[in-house]
mmCIF file of C-alpha atoms in Angstrom:
data_model
loop_
_atom_site.group_PDB
_atom_site.id
_atom_site.type_symbol
_atom_site.label_atom_id
_atom_site.label_comp_id
_atom_site.label_asym_id
_atom_site.label_seq_id
_atom_site.Cartn_x
_atom_site.Cartn_y
_atom_site.Cartn_z
ATOM 1 C CA MET A 1 84.395 8.857 41.859
ATOM 2 C CA SER A 2 84.025 8.557 45.618
ATOM 3 C CA ASP A 3 87.093 8.916 47.853
ATOM 4 C CA GLY A 4 89.335 7.820 45.037
ATOM 5 C CA PHE A 5 87.222 4.773 44.262
ATOM 6 C CA VAL A 6 86.043 4.766 40.658
ATOM 7 C CA LEU A 7 82.787 3.120 39.797
ATOM 8 C CA GLY A 8 81.552 2.218 36.355
ATOM 9 C CA ASP A 9 81.774 -0.723 33.986
ATOM 10 C CA GLY A 10 84.304 1.063 31.779
ATOM 11 C CA ASN A 11 86.758 1.631 34.593
ATOM 12 C CA PHE A 12 86.217 -1.851 35.963
ATOM 13 C CA SER A 13 86.854 -3.385 32.552
ATOM 14 C CA SER A 14 90.034 -1.397 32.036
ATOM 15 C CA LEU A 15 91.483 -1.613 35.537
ATOM 16 C CA CYS A 16 90.443 -5.184 36.307
ATOM 17 C CA PRO A 17 89.840 -6.988 33.006
ATOM 18 C CA GLY A 18 88.210 -10.338 33.531
ATOM 19 C CA GLY A 19 87.847 -9.663 37.256
ATOM 20 C CA ILE A 20 84.977 -10.517 39.578
ATOM 21 C CA PRO A 21 82.653 -7.490 39.903
ATOM 22 C CA TRP A 22 81.325 -8.029 43.446
ATOM 23 C CA ILE A 23 84.825 -8.319 44.869
ATOM 24 C CA TRP A 24 85.978 -5.235 42.953
ATOM 25 C CA TYR A 25 83.034 -3.046 43.958
ATOM 26 C CA GLY A 26 82.654 -4.450 47.474
ATOM 27 C CA LEU A 27 86.286 -4.748 48.553
ATOM 28 C CA GLY A 28 88.236 -2.687 46.023
ATOM 29 C CA GLU A 29 90.305 -5.697 45.014
ATOM 30 C CA CYS A 30 90.864 -7.209 41.597
ATOM 31 C CA ALA A 31 90.222 -10.939 41.745
ATOM 32 C CA HIS A 32 90.625 -13.527 39.001
ATOM 33 C CA GLY A 33 89.868 -17.205 39.261
ATOM 34 C CA PRO A 34 89.427 -19.664 42.128
ATOM 35 C CA ARG A 35 92.638 -18.708 43.999
ATOM 36 C CA ASP A 36 91.571 -15.097 44.355
ATOM 37 C CA ILE A 37 88.046 -16.106 45.387
ATOM 38 C CA ALA A 38 89.488 -18.486 47.990
ATOM 39 C CA SER A 39 91.697 -15.672 49.297
ATOM 40 C CA VAL A 40 88.714 -13.351 49.711
ATOM 41 C CA VAL A 41 86.548 -16.018 51.362
ATOM 42 C CA LEU A 42 89.321 -16.988 53.789
ATOM 43 C CA GLY A 43 89.996 -13.333 54.531
ATOM 44 C CA LEU A 44 86.334 -12.718 55.335
ATOM 45 C CA LEU A 45 86.288 -15.880 57.471
ATOM 46 C CA SER A 46 89.301 -14.620 59.419
ATOM 47 C CA ILE A 47 87.510 -11.351 60.156
ATOM 48 C CA VAL A 48 84.471 -13.298 61.422
ATOM 49 C CA CYS A 49 86.739 -15.406 63.650
ATOM 50 C CA PHE A 50 88.416 -12.328 65.125
ATOM 51 C CA ILE A 51 85.073 -10.638 65.741
ATOM 52 C CA LEU A 52 83.677 -13.707 67.480
ATOM 53 C CA SER A 53 86.898 -14.343 69.432
ATOM 54 C CA SER A 54 86.408 -11.287 71.640
ATOM 55 C CA LEU A 55 82.806 -12.059 72.584
ATOM 56 C CA PRO A 56 83.509 -15.108 74.820
ATOM 57 C CA GLN A 57 86.146 -13.117 76.735
ATOM 58 C CA TYR A 58 83.729 -10.236 77.240
ATOM 59 C CA TYR A 59 81.164 -12.703 78.576
ATOM 60 C CA SER A 60 83.676 -14.498 80.777
ATOM 61 C CA SER A 61 84.891 -11.201 82.223
ATOM 62 C CA CYS A 62 81.364 -10.076 83.065
ATOM 63 C CA LYS A 63 80.580 -13.512 84.499
ATOM 64 C CA THR A 64 83.610 -13.928 86.752
ATOM 65 C CA GLY A 65 84.547 -10.292 87.367
ATOM 66 C CA ASN A 66 88.249 -11.125 87.673
ATOM 67 C CA MET A 67 89.580 -10.027 84.294
ATOM 68 C CA ASP A 68 92.262 -7.933 86.005
ATOM 69 C CA SER A 69 93.828 -11.015 87.592
ATOM 70 C CA ALA A 70 93.103 -13.502 84.808
ATOM 71 C CA LEU A 71 94.646 -11.523 81.939
ATOM 72 C CA SER A 72 98.109 -10.005 81.976
ATOM 73 C CA ILE A 73 98.122 -6.242 81.419
ATOM 74 C CA TRP A 74 101.311 -6.682 79.382
ATOM 75 C CA PHE A 75 99.532 -9.196 77.167
ATOM 76 C CA LEU A 76 96.867 -6.591 76.385
ATOM 77 C CA LEU A 77 99.337 -3.717 75.950
ATOM 78 C CA PHE A 78 101.678 -5.699 73.685
ATOM 79 C CA TRP A 79 98.670 -6.909 71.709
ATOM 80 C CA LEU A 80 97.377 -3.358 71.277
ATOM 81 C CA ALA A 81 100.820 -2.069 70.336
ATOM 82 C CA GLY A 82 101.221 -4.861 67.798
ATOM 83 C CA ASP A 83 97.811 -4.198 66.285
ATOM 84 C CA SER A 84 98.517 -0.457 66.123
ATOM 85 C CA CYS A 85 101.773 -1.069 64.258
ATOM 86 C CA ASN A 86 99.972 -3.556 62.051
ATOM 87 C CA LEU A 87 97.398 -0.884 61.210
ATOM 88 C CA ILE A 88 100.047 1.675 60.256
ATOM 89 C CA GLY A 89 102.112 -0.826 58.301
ATOM 90 C CA SER A 90 99.173 -2.266 56.373
ATOM 91 C CA PHE A 91 98.314 1.180 55.005
ATOM 92 C CA LEU A 92 101.865 2.337 54.319
ATOM 93 C CA ALA A 93 102.841 -0.965 52.686
ATOM 94 C CA ASP A 94 99.601 -1.073 50.672
ATOM 95 C CA GLN A 95 98.411 -4.475 51.838
ATOM 96 C CA LEU A 96 95.254 -6.231 50.711
ATOM 97 C CA PRO A 97 91.990 -4.390 51.503
ATOM 98 C CA LEU A 98 90.884 -7.216 53.787
ATOM 99 C CA GLN A 99 94.145 -6.892 55.718
ATOM 100 C CA LYS A 100 93.403 -3.202 56.279
ATOM 101 C CA TYR A 101 89.822 -3.868 57.405
ATOM 102 C CA THR A 102 91.022 -6.544 59.803
ATOM 103 C CA ALA A 103 93.726 -4.236 61.185
ATOM 104 C CA VAL A 104 91.151 -1.546 61.974
ATOM 105 C CA TYR A 105 88.967 -4.039 63.816
ATOM 106 C CA TYR A 106 91.956 -5.370 65.773
ATOM 107 C CA VAL A 107 92.644 -1.965 67.303
ATOM 108 C CA LEU A 108 89.000 -1.263 68.174
ATOM 109 C CA ALA A 109 88.586 -4.670 69.834
ATOM 110 C CA ASP A 110 91.840 -4.241 71.782
ATOM 111 C CA LEU A 111 90.738 -0.857 73.110
ATOM 112 C CA LEU A 112 87.446 -2.307 74.291
ATOM 113 C CA MET A 113 89.172 -5.208 76.030
ATOM 114 C CA LEU A 114 91.715 -2.894 77.636
ATOM 115 C CA GLY A 115 88.879 -0.663 78.811
ATOM 116 C CA MET A 116 87.162 -3.649 80.440
ATOM 117 C CA TYR A 117 90.428 -4.638 82.106
ATOM 118 C CA MET A 118 90.817 -1.194 83.648
ATOM 119 C CA TYR A 119 87.187 -1.176 84.760
ATOM 120 C CA TYR A 120 87.604 -4.421 86.705
ATOM 121 C CA LYS A 121 90.994 -3.291 88.008
ATOM 122 C CA MET A 122 89.431 -0.142 89.439
ATOM 123 C CA LYS A 123 86.428 -2.055 90.721
ATOM 124 C CA ASN A 124 88.436 -4.789 92.455
ATOM 125 C CA GLN A 125 91.401 -2.807 93.760
ATOM 126 C CA ALA A 126 90.311 0.841 93.727
ATOM 127 C CA SER A 127 93.873 2.018 93.254
ATOM 128 C CA SER A 128 93.837 5.745 92.481
ATOM 129 C CA GLU A 129 97.438 5.769 91.271
ATOM 130 C CA TYR A 130 96.838 2.890 88.881
ATOM 131 C CA THR A 131 93.580 4.444 87.737
ATOM 132 C CA LEU A 132 95.256 7.733 86.860
ATOM 133 C CA LEU A 133 98.053 5.980 84.972
ATOM 134 C CA SER A 134 95.590 3.799 83.081
ATOM 135 C CA ALA A 135 93.396 6.754 82.160
ATOM 136 C CA VAL A 136 96.332 8.736 80.792
ATOM 137 C CA SER A 137 97.590 5.714 78.847
ATOM 138 C CA THR A 138 94.170 5.074 77.363
ATOM 139 C CA LEU A 139 93.749 8.688 76.253
ATOM 140 C CA CYS A 140 97.145 8.557 74.532
ATOM 141 C CA LEU A 141 96.285 5.300 72.817
ATOM 142 C CA LEU A 142 92.907 6.636 71.696
ATOM 143 C CA GLY A 143 94.591 9.707 70.250
ATOM 144 C CA ILE A 144 97.120 7.620 68.363
ATOM 145 C CA THR A 145 94.460 5.237 67.104
ATOM 146 C CA SER A 146 92.141 8.008 65.900
ATOM 147 C CA SER A 147 94.994 9.492 63.876
ATOM 148 C CA LEU A 148 95.823 6.088 62.398
ATOM 149 C CA LEU A 149 92.255 5.570 61.233
ATOM 150 C CA ARG A 150 92.578 8.709 59.096
ATOM 151 C CA LEU A 151 95.500 7.296 57.120
ATOM 152 C CA PRO A 152 94.692 7.547 53.414
ATOM 153 C CA SER A 153 94.228 4.377 51.438
ATOM 154 C CA SER A 154 95.265 3.810 47.877
ATOM 155 C CA SER A 155 92.717 3.983 45.107
ATOM 156 C CA PRO A 156 92.146 0.924 42.920
ATOM 157 C CA GLU A 157 94.075 2.607 40.110
ATOM 158 C CA ASN A 158 97.167 2.983 42.261
ATOM 159 C CA GLN A 159 96.725 -0.485 43.639
ATOM 160 C CA MET A 160 96.532 -2.084 40.226
ATOM 161 C CA SER A 161 99.459 -0.107 38.829
ATOM 162 C CA SER A 162 101.730 -0.974 41.719
ATOM 163 C CA GLY A 163 103.843 -4.085 41.261
ATOM 164 C CA PHE A 164 103.798 -4.462 45.037
ATOM 165 C CA ARG A 165 100.215 -5.708 44.826
ATOM 166 C CA GLY A 166 101.405 -9.037 43.477
ATOM 167 C CA ARG A 167 100.985 -11.751 46.077
ATOM 168 C CA VAL A 168 101.508 -15.356 46.554
ATOM 169 C CA LEU A 169 102.950 -18.737 46.294
ATOM 170 C CA LEU A 170 102.373 -20.953 43.274
ATOM 171 C CA GLY A 171 100.988 -18.045 41.271
ATOM 172 C CA LEU A 172 100.072 -18.448 37.654
ATOM 173 C CA GLY A 173 101.630 -16.490 34.820
ATOM 174 C CA GLU A 174 105.085 -14.990 34.421
ATOM 175 C CA VAL A 175 107.221 -14.871 37.553
ATOM 176 C CA THR A 176 110.607 -13.406 38.167
ATOM 177 C CA ALA A 177 113.281 -14.449 40.593
ATOM 178 C CA SER A 178 114.286 -10.891 41.451
ATOM 179 C CA VAL A 179 112.869 -9.014 44.417
ATOM 180 C CA GLN A 180 110.951 -5.894 43.490
ATOM 181 C CA PRO A 181 112.385 -2.741 45.076
ATOM 182 C CA PHE A 182 110.596 -1.118 47.995
ATOM 183 C CA LYS A 183 109.172 2.367 47.777
ATOM 184 C CA THR A 184 109.919 4.757 50.638
ATOM 185 C CA THR A 185 106.479 4.329 52.190
ATOM 186 C CA GLU A 186 106.745 0.567 51.742
ATOM 187 C CA ILE A 187 110.070 0.531 53.573
ATOM 188 C CA ILE A 188 108.484 2.400 56.481
ATOM 189 C CA GLY A 189 105.462 0.114 56.394
ATOM 190 C CA PHE A 190 107.649 -2.990 56.237
ATOM 191 C CA THR A 191 109.672 -1.786 59.226
ATOM 192 C CA ILE A 192 106.562 -1.022 61.279
ATOM 193 C CA GLY A 193 105.063 -4.350 60.219
ATOM 194 C CA SER A 194 108.205 -6.105 61.441
ATOM 195 C CA ILE A 195 107.884 -4.358 64.815
ATOM 196 C CA SER A 196 104.248 -5.461 64.884
ATOM 197 C CA SER A 197 105.186 -9.121 64.389
ATOM 198 C CA VAL A 198 107.717 -8.934 67.250
ATOM 199 C CA LEU A 199 105.097 -7.359 69.533
ATOM 200 C CA TYR A 200 102.614 -10.085 68.629
ATOM 201 C CA LEU A 201 105.118 -12.758 69.602
ATOM 202 C CA CYS A 202 106.026 -10.955 72.828
ATOM 203 C CA SER A 203 102.377 -10.417 73.801
ATOM 204 C CA ARG A 204 101.768 -14.116 74.456
ATOM 205 C CA LEU A 205 104.678 -14.549 76.851
ATOM 206 C CA PRO A 206 103.218 -12.490 79.759
ATOM 207 C CA GLN A 207 99.917 -14.392 79.512
ATOM 208 C CA ILE A 208 101.715 -17.739 79.474
ATOM 209 C CA TYR A 209 103.625 -16.658 82.575
ATOM 210 C CA THR A 210 100.471 -15.383 84.299
ATOM 211 C CA ASN A 211 98.693 -18.686 83.701
ATOM 212 C CA PHE A 212 101.738 -20.600 84.956
ATOM 213 C CA GLN A 213 102.063 -18.422 88.046
ATOM 214 C CA ARG A 214 98.365 -18.768 88.922
ATOM 215 C CA LYS A 215 98.279 -22.449 87.940
ATOM 216 C CA SER A 216 94.882 -21.577 86.531
ATOM 217 C CA THR A 217 93.193 -20.209 83.441
ATOM 218 C CA GLU A 218 90.025 -19.270 85.307
ATOM 219 C CA GLY A 219 88.623 -16.016 83.986
ATOM 220 C CA VAL A 220 90.296 -16.448 80.589
ATOM 221 C CA SER A 221 88.088 -17.666 77.761
ATOM 222 C CA PHE A 222 89.413 -20.700 75.908
ATOM 223 C CA PHE A 223 87.422 -19.681 72.866
ATOM 224 C CA LEU A 224 89.307 -16.379 72.729
ATOM 225 C CA PHE A 225 92.501 -18.224 71.830
ATOM 226 C CA ALA A 226 90.783 -21.012 69.863
ATOM 227 C CA LEU A 227 89.134 -18.506 67.537
ATOM 228 C CA VAL A 228 92.298 -16.392 67.353
ATOM 229 C CA ILE A 229 94.174 -19.512 66.226
ATOM 230 C CA LEU A 230 91.557 -20.164 63.562
ATOM 231 C CA GLY A 231 91.505 -16.499 62.564
ATOM 232 C CA ASN A 232 95.292 -16.246 62.254
ATOM 233 C CA THR A 233 95.402 -19.470 60.246
ATOM 234 C CA THR A 234 92.762 -18.364 57.744
ATOM 235 C CA TYR A 235 94.295 -14.871 57.630
ATOM 236 C CA GLY A 236 97.736 -16.207 56.722
ATOM 237 C CA ILE A 237 96.382 -18.678 54.182
ATOM 238 C CA SER A 238 94.241 -15.982 52.572
ATOM 239 C CA VAL A 239 97.386 -13.976 51.850
ATOM 240 C CA LEU A 240 99.274 -17.022 50.579
ATOM 241 C CA VAL A 241 96.631 -18.203 48.120
ATOM 242 C CA LYS A 242 96.109 -14.820 46.445
ATOM 243 C CA SER A 243 97.234 -14.936 42.826
ATOM 244 C CA PRO A 244 100.169 -12.625 42.048
ATOM 245 C CA ASP A 245 100.212 -9.834 39.521
ATOM 246 C CA PRO A 246 102.337 -10.556 36.448
ATOM 247 C CA GLY A 247 106.007 -9.898 37.050
ATOM 248 C CA GLN A 248 106.317 -10.605 40.770
ATOM 249 C CA GLY A 249 107.815 -13.898 41.829
ATOM 250 C CA GLU A 250 107.458 -15.984 44.948
ATOM 251 C CA THR A 251 110.641 -14.657 46.553
ATOM 252 C CA SER A 252 109.563 -11.050 46.089
ATOM 253 C CA TYR A 253 106.134 -11.824 47.485
ATOM 254 C CA ILE A 254 107.422 -13.538 50.618
ATOM 255 C CA ILE A 255 109.884 -10.770 51.414
ATOM 256 C CA HIS A 256 107.287 -8.026 50.993
ATOM 257 C CA HIS A 257 104.744 -9.835 53.153
ATOM 258 C CA LEU A 258 106.979 -11.611 55.644
ATOM 259 C CA PRO A 259 106.130 -9.430 58.695
ATOM 260 C CA TRP A 260 102.408 -10.044 58.275
ATOM 261 C CA LEU A 261 102.883 -13.754 57.738
ATOM 262 C CA ILE A 262 105.038 -14.009 60.873
ATOM 263 C CA GLY A 263 102.541 -11.926 62.818
ATOM 264 C CA SER A 264 99.678 -14.253 61.905
ATOM 265 C CA LEU A 265 101.213 -17.691 61.475
ATOM 266 C CA GLY A 266 104.152 -17.191 63.839
ATOM 267 C CA THR A 267 101.969 -16.739 66.908
ATOM 268 C CA LEU A 268 100.214 -20.071 66.419
ATOM 269 C CA ALA A 269 102.815 -21.997 68.419
ATOM 270 C CA LEU A 270 102.468 -19.678 71.419
ATOM 271 C CA ASP A 271 98.678 -19.763 71.227
ATOM 272 C CA LEU A 272 98.857 -23.552 71.181
ATOM 273 C CA ILE A 273 100.937 -23.419 74.387
ATOM 274 C CA ILE A 274 98.183 -21.390 76.024
ATOM 275 C CA SER A 275 95.651 -23.953 74.775
ATOM 276 C CA VAL A 276 97.712 -26.693 76.418
ATOM 277 C CA GLN A 277 97.642 -24.687 79.655
ATOM 278 C CA PHE A 278 93.843 -24.741 79.527
ATOM 279 C CA MET A 279 93.913 -28.536 79.361
ATOM 280 C CA MET A 280 96.568 -28.841 82.087
ATOM 281 C CA TYR A 281 95.045 -26.486 84.623
ATOM 282 C CA SER A 282 91.448 -27.531 84.037
ATOM 283 C CA LYS A 283 92.460 -30.994 85.279
ATOM 284 C CA SER A 284 94.487 -29.778 88.250
ATOM 285 C CA PRO A 285 92.937 -30.324 91.715
ATOM 286 C CA ARG A 286 91.261 -27.374 93.388
ATOM 287 C CA SER A 287 91.672 -26.900 97.111
ATOM 288 C CA ALA A 288 89.528 -23.786 97.236
ATOM 289 C CA PRO A 289 85.864 -24.207 98.245
ATOM 290 C CA ASP A 290 84.686 -22.566 95.031
ATOM 291 C CA ALA A 291 86.371 -25.094 92.726
ATOM 292 C CA ASP A 292 83.100 -26.164 91.154
ATOM 293 C CA GLU A 293 82.192 -22.543 90.463
ATOM 294 C CA GLU A 294 85.546 -21.941 88.706
ATOM 295 C CA THR A 295 85.143 -25.047 86.567
ATOM 296 C CA THR A 296 81.626 -24.044 85.589
ATOM 297 C CA ALA A 297 82.763 -20.558 84.648
ATOM 298 C CA LEU A 298 85.567 -21.963 82.478
ATOM 299 C CA LEU A 299 83.244 -24.385 80.680
ATOM 300 C CA HIS A 300 80.690 -21.683 80.004
ATOM 301 C CA SER A 301 83.233 -19.027 78.945
#
């Protein structure tokens, strides 16, 4: 046994009979059949999309050096707050292992992007008051995040014995129309997850306004939002296609996972609005002498 994770064919056979070994040993998840495999593959694809989504923005920021004016600070702060709540809720509500791994990466990527924002803000404006406020805020966020990363995760035994692990639409086997009751930790996790989904939705609004006010998306990577759209889509579908445990019906599943589905699939409309802004403002005339330079930077971001 290592950190609550039991290895061995006997335990695997008893805790996940008929399951797929590499998914059990690699991800700590019991998977049966093509639906579960599809869920795992889509979940891994979503993680790849989210990892790659940050890289074009990092490059664009280093290339143009105007990240502080291109991105809204409230967009980054709401995004970080939403991801932090998502991290807490995914552990307390005992979500899928891939959801927990993705939540951890979200927070780390957000902190790096926020750090780059503050660097360019200090470099371009040299505001001591803003610098002090940003430094204090970052230290607080780092402290909160480090404590969240130490949240204990459930062992496979607890995961398999919990009826809450049942997930998804069109599941095979016996289903019930009743909604399974929440445990205390699940209620807390569900509440925090709901706050996370609201923060995700709110995070896009400041960036939409910033783009509208500037009449430009220069300095913002299109591929950041394109890959986030793809990542959120595959993330939401990966949760929906997971086969349920016996005894949990579709209604119970949706209610238990609604905050995470809204947080992933609900932001697609707002991200599409930002994508439309890229098309609108890339075609708008430029009166500034460096118009060609801006267009080149956007195409290469």
